[in-house]
Amino acid sequence: DAGVTQSPTHLIKTRGQQVTLRCSPKSGHDTVSWYQQALGQGPQFIFQYYEEEERQRGNFPDRFSGHQFPNYSSELNVNALLLGDSALYLCASNQGGIYGYTFGSGTRLTVV
Amino acid sequence: DQQVKQNSPSLSVQEGRISILNCDYTNSMFDYFLWYKKYPAEGPTFLISISSIKDKNEDGRFTVFLNKSAKHLSLHIVPSQPGDSAVYFCAALNQAGTALIFGKGTTLSVSS
């Protein structure tokens, strides 16, 4: 049973560019959340998607946007990249109101 | 301001001994807490959780204690094994049940 899969695993972008990260949730899960983990910090909540709608958003600027598709997979888009956007981006999925979030291995984004 | 705090960045323990990882929170409205373990190059893995209606939850070698009056929880690992060496994150579920609020993590090193 595949868990949460994320692609790509690593990415290098230039300041000002745009990036799209992808996530496929664990089988049976319908809710996808995205987190940003900066070096030496804990993961920080970006937003959650359920039924193709953004259900809740954390304290991140509008440069961060997302989408959920009918098959429950999700994308995270970041526009106008800043050096400070360099981080590990984690996708987590869960089923409805069950709080056992399953995390993917993440995408390491480096902005130069 | 951090709502979930793990004040010890690191902990070293000998194999077979007890590991105690601590976590404090500031929001008395939090009512569900989780511990995650993270190895390098992997996503966080769910370990154990506790609801605020309990003060203890046990799962094999792992026990979580919750002291609501002190807004403090701890994770006990007995006996500790070298494979337990990882970063441990304490997290609280937000009131909407849609996001995890993480501490900065504690790096546990178990020596044989």
Short mmCIF file of C-alpha atoms in Angstrom, two decimals:
data_model
loop_
_atom_site.label_atom_id
_atom_site.label_comp_id
_atom_site.label_asym_id
_atom_site.label_seq_id
_atom_site.Cartn_x
_atom_site.Cartn_y
_atom_site.Cartn_z
CA ASP A 1 0.00 0.00 0.00
CA ALA A 2 1.68 3.21 -1.18
CA GLY A 3 1.80 5.98 1.35
CA VAL A 4 1.92 9.65 0.49
CA THR A 5 4.08 10.29 -2.56
CA GLN A 6 5.59 13.64 -3.43
CA SER A 7 7.42 14.87 -6.49
CA PRO A 8 9.99 16.00 -7.20
CA THR A 9 12.25 15.07 -4.28
CA HIS A 10 14.64 17.96 -4.88
CA LEU A 11 14.35 21.19 -6.80
CA ILE A 12 16.55 24.23 -7.36
CA LYS A 13 14.93 27.46 -8.53
CA THR A 14 16.03 31.05 -9.03
CA ARG A 15 14.61 33.99 -7.11
CA GLY A 16 11.48 35.34 -8.78
CA GLN A 17 10.59 32.06 -10.50
CA GLN A 18 7.50 29.98 -9.90
CA VAL A 19 7.38 26.37 -8.70
CA THR A 20 4.79 23.58 -8.57
CA LEU A 21 5.05 20.68 -6.15
CA ARG A 22 2.88 17.59 -6.38
CA CYS A 23 1.38 15.16 -3.89
CA SER A 24 -0.60 11.93 -4.13
CA PRO A 25 -2.34 11.03 -0.88
CA LYS A 26 -2.37 7.63 0.76
CA SER A 27 -4.99 5.30 -0.65
CA GLY A 28 -8.33 5.92 1.05
CA HIS A 29 -7.43 9.42 2.21
CA ASP A 30 -9.45 12.37 0.94
CA THR A 31 -7.82 15.32 2.72
CA VAL A 32 -4.44 16.83 1.86
CA SER A 33 -2.43 19.36 3.87
CA TRP A 34 0.81 21.11 3.04
CA TYR A 35 3.53 22.10 5.50
CA GLN A 36 6.78 24.04 5.19
CA GLN A 37 9.74 22.96 7.31
CA ALA A 38 12.60 25.43 7.43
CA LEU A 39 16.00 24.32 8.69
CA GLY A 40 15.98 23.74 12.44
CA GLN A 41 12.23 24.36 12.73
CA GLY A 42 9.15 22.22 13.03
CA PRO A 43 6.75 21.89 10.11
CA GLN A 44 4.50 24.93 9.67
CA PHE A 45 0.96 24.59 8.29
CA ILE A 46 0.38 26.20 4.89
CA PHE A 47 -3.15 25.03 3.99
CA GLN A 48 -5.52 22.07 3.82
CA TYR A 49 -7.66 20.87 0.93
CA TYR A 50 -10.83 18.82 1.18
CA GLU A 51 -13.37 18.17 -1.57
CA GLU A 52 -11.26 20.30 -3.92
CA GLU A 53 -11.66 23.37 -1.72
CA GLU A 54 -9.16 25.14 0.53
CA ARG A 55 -10.58 24.38 3.96
CA GLN A 56 -8.11 26.30 6.10
CA ARG A 57 -5.05 28.42 5.53
CA GLY A 58 -2.07 29.14 7.75
CA ASN A 59 -0.09 32.35 7.97
CA PHE A 60 1.39 32.31 4.49
CA PRO A 61 1.18 35.02 1.78
CA ASP A 62 -0.96 34.74 -1.33
CA ARG A 63 2.14 33.75 -3.30
CA PHE A 64 1.39 30.28 -1.94
CA SER A 65 -1.59 28.67 -3.62
CA GLY A 66 -2.85 25.18 -4.10
CA HIS A 67 -5.25 22.90 -5.81
CA GLN A 68 -6.87 19.54 -5.19
CA PHE A 69 -8.00 17.33 -8.03
CA PRO A 70 -11.00 14.95 -8.17
CA ASN A 71 -8.67 11.99 -7.49
CA TYR A 72 -7.63 13.78 -4.23
CA SER A 73 -4.08 14.52 -5.43
CA SER A 74 -2.85 18.03 -4.83
CA GLU A 75 -0.44 20.70 -6.04
CA LEU A 76 1.30 23.48 -4.18
CA ASN A 77 2.29 26.52 -6.23
CA VAL A 78 4.65 29.22 -5.08
CA ASN A 79 5.05 32.39 -7.16
CA ALA A 80 7.78 35.03 -7.07
CA LEU A 81 10.14 32.81 -5.11
CA LEU A 82 12.23 34.35 -2.36
CA LEU A 83 15.43 33.01 -0.82
CA GLY A 84 13.43 32.48 2.38
CA ASP A 85 11.16 30.00 0.60
CA SER A 86 14.01 27.49 0.68
CA ALA A 87 12.71 24.64 2.83
CA LEU A 88 11.40 21.10 2.93
CA TYR A 89 7.78 21.03 1.78
CA LEU A 90 5.76 18.22 3.30
CA CYS A 91 2.44 16.88 2.16
CA ALA A 92 0.20 15.05 4.62
CA SER A 93 -3.03 13.19 4.04
CA ASN A 94 -5.79 11.86 6.26
CA GLN A 95 -9.28 10.50 6.03
CA GLY A 96 -12.02 12.86 7.04
CA GLY A 97 -11.99 13.58 10.75
CA ILE A 98 -9.36 10.99 11.62
CA TYR A 99 -6.29 12.77 12.91
CA GLY A 100 -3.65 10.21 12.03
CA TYR A 101 -1.99 12.31 9.39
CA THR A 102 0.40 10.42 7.09
CA PHE A 103 3.29 12.47 5.75
CA GLY A 104 5.25 12.12 2.54
CA SER A 105 9.04 12.34 2.43
CA GLY A 106 8.87 15.90 1.18
CA THR A 107 10.28 18.06 -1.59
CA ARG A 108 13.49 19.91 -0.79
CA LEU A 109 13.26 23.33 -2.49
CA THR A 110 16.36 25.48 -2.77
CA VAL A 111 16.00 29.05 -4.06
CA VAL A 112 19.21 30.66 -5.28
CA ASP B 1 5.09 33.36 19.24
CA GLN B 2 5.35 29.61 19.54
CA GLN B 3 2.27 27.83 20.80
CA VAL B 4 4.05 24.48 21.13
CA LYS B 5 7.53 24.47 22.62
CA GLN B 6 10.15 21.79 22.87
CA ASN B 7 12.85 23.46 24.91
CA SER B 8 15.47 20.73 24.67
CA PRO B 9 17.01 20.64 21.18
CA SER B 10 18.80 17.38 21.92
CA LEU B 11 18.87 14.42 24.29
CA SER B 12 21.42 11.61 24.62
CA VAL B 13 20.52 8.33 26.30
CA GLN B 14 22.14 4.93 26.65
CA GLU B 15 20.50 1.87 25.16
CA GLY B 16 18.10 0.21 27.59
CA ARG B 17 17.51 3.36 29.63
CA ILE B 18 14.43 5.60 29.62
CA SER B 19 14.16 8.56 27.23
CA ILE B 20 11.92 11.42 28.34
CA LEU B 21 11.05 14.09 25.80
CA ASN B 22 9.16 17.15 27.00
CA CYS B 23 6.72 19.54 25.37
CA ASP B 24 4.88 22.64 26.62
CA TYR B 25 1.97 24.45 25.04
CA THR B 26 0.40 27.84 25.64
CA ASN B 27 -3.15 27.50 24.29
CA SER B 28 -5.46 25.90 26.85
CA MET B 29 -8.02 25.24 24.10
CA PHE B 30 -5.83 22.55 22.53
CA ASP B 31 -7.40 19.17 23.25
CA TYR B 32 -5.51 16.66 21.11
CA PHE B 33 -1.78 16.10 20.95
CA LEU B 34 0.44 13.92 18.78
CA TRP B 35 4.06 12.84 18.70
CA TYR B 36 5.90 12.26 15.45
CA LYS B 37 9.32 10.77 14.76
CA LYS B 38 11.43 11.88 11.82
CA TYR B 39 14.47 10.24 10.28
CA PRO B 40 16.66 12.19 7.82
CA ALA B 41 15.30 12.22 4.25
CA GLU B 42 11.94 10.85 5.42
CA GLY B 43 8.68 12.46 6.38
CA PRO B 44 7.45 12.53 9.99
CA THR B 45 5.93 9.24 11.16
CA PHE B 46 3.05 9.19 13.63
CA LEU B 47 3.99 7.61 16.97
CA ILE B 48 1.30 8.15 19.55
CA SER B 49 -1.43 10.62 20.46
CA ILE B 50 -3.44 11.67 23.48
CA SER B 51 -6.76 13.39 23.98
CA SER B 52 -7.23 15.95 26.73
CA ILE B 53 -9.79 13.70 28.43
CA LYS B 54 -6.92 11.35 29.33
CA ASP B 55 -3.72 11.90 31.24
CA LYS B 56 -1.84 8.88 29.88
CA ASN B 57 -1.72 6.79 26.73
CA GLU B 58 0.48 3.77 26.20
CA ASP B 59 1.57 1.91 23.08
CA GLY B 60 4.28 -0.67 23.56
CA ARG B 61 7.51 1.05 24.57
CA PHE B 62 5.96 4.50 24.13
CA THR B 63 3.89 6.32 26.75
CA VAL B 64 2.63 9.88 26.55
CA PHE B 65 1.63 11.78 29.69
CA LEU B 66 -0.50 14.92 29.69
CA ASN B 67 -0.67 17.45 32.52
CA LYS B 68 -3.37 19.92 31.47
CA SER B 69 -2.99 22.23 34.45
CA ALA B 70 0.69 22.67 33.65
CA LYS B 71 0.09 22.64 29.88
CA HIS B 72 2.81 20.04 29.61
CA LEU B 73 3.17 16.69 27.96
CA SER B 74 5.98 14.20 27.84
CA LEU B 75 6.90 11.15 25.80
CA HIS B 76 8.57 8.24 27.59
CA ILE B 77 10.42 5.58 25.64
CA VAL B 78 11.31 2.47 27.64
CA PRO B 79 13.64 0.78 26.96
CA SER B 80 15.40 3.05 24.47
CA GLN B 81 16.97 1.41 21.42
CA PRO B 82 19.56 2.73 18.93
CA GLY B 83 16.87 2.65 16.23
CA ASP B 84 14.95 5.25 18.23
CA SER B 85 17.60 7.84 17.32
CA ALA B 86 15.67 10.48 15.36
CA VAL B 87 14.06 13.89 15.68
CA TYR B 88 10.87 13.84 17.75
CA PHE B 89 8.17 16.43 17.18
CA CYS B 90 5.37 17.28 19.54
CA ALA B 91 2.24 18.65 17.84
CA ALA B 92 -1.12 20.01 18.91
CA LEU B 93 -4.24 19.83 16.76
CA ASN B 94 -5.82 23.23 16.23
CA GLN B 95 -9.36 23.83 17.46
CA ALA B 96 -10.84 23.43 13.98
CA GLY B 97 -9.18 20.02 13.70
CA THR B 98 -7.57 21.01 10.43
CA ALA B 99 -3.94 21.72 11.23
CA LEU B 100 -1.10 20.45 13.37
CA ILE B 101 0.96 23.00 15.27
CA PHE B 102 4.45 21.61 15.75
CA GLY B 103 7.25 22.29 18.17
CA LYS B 104 10.81 22.68 16.86
CA GLY B 105 11.69 19.10 17.68
CA THR B 106 14.14 17.27 19.94
CA THR B 107 16.95 15.17 18.47
CA LEU B 108 17.26 11.92 20.41
CA SER B 109 20.51 9.96 20.23
CA VAL B 110 20.54 6.48 21.74
CA SER B 111 23.99 4.96 22.10
CA SER B 112 24.70 1.24 22.41
#
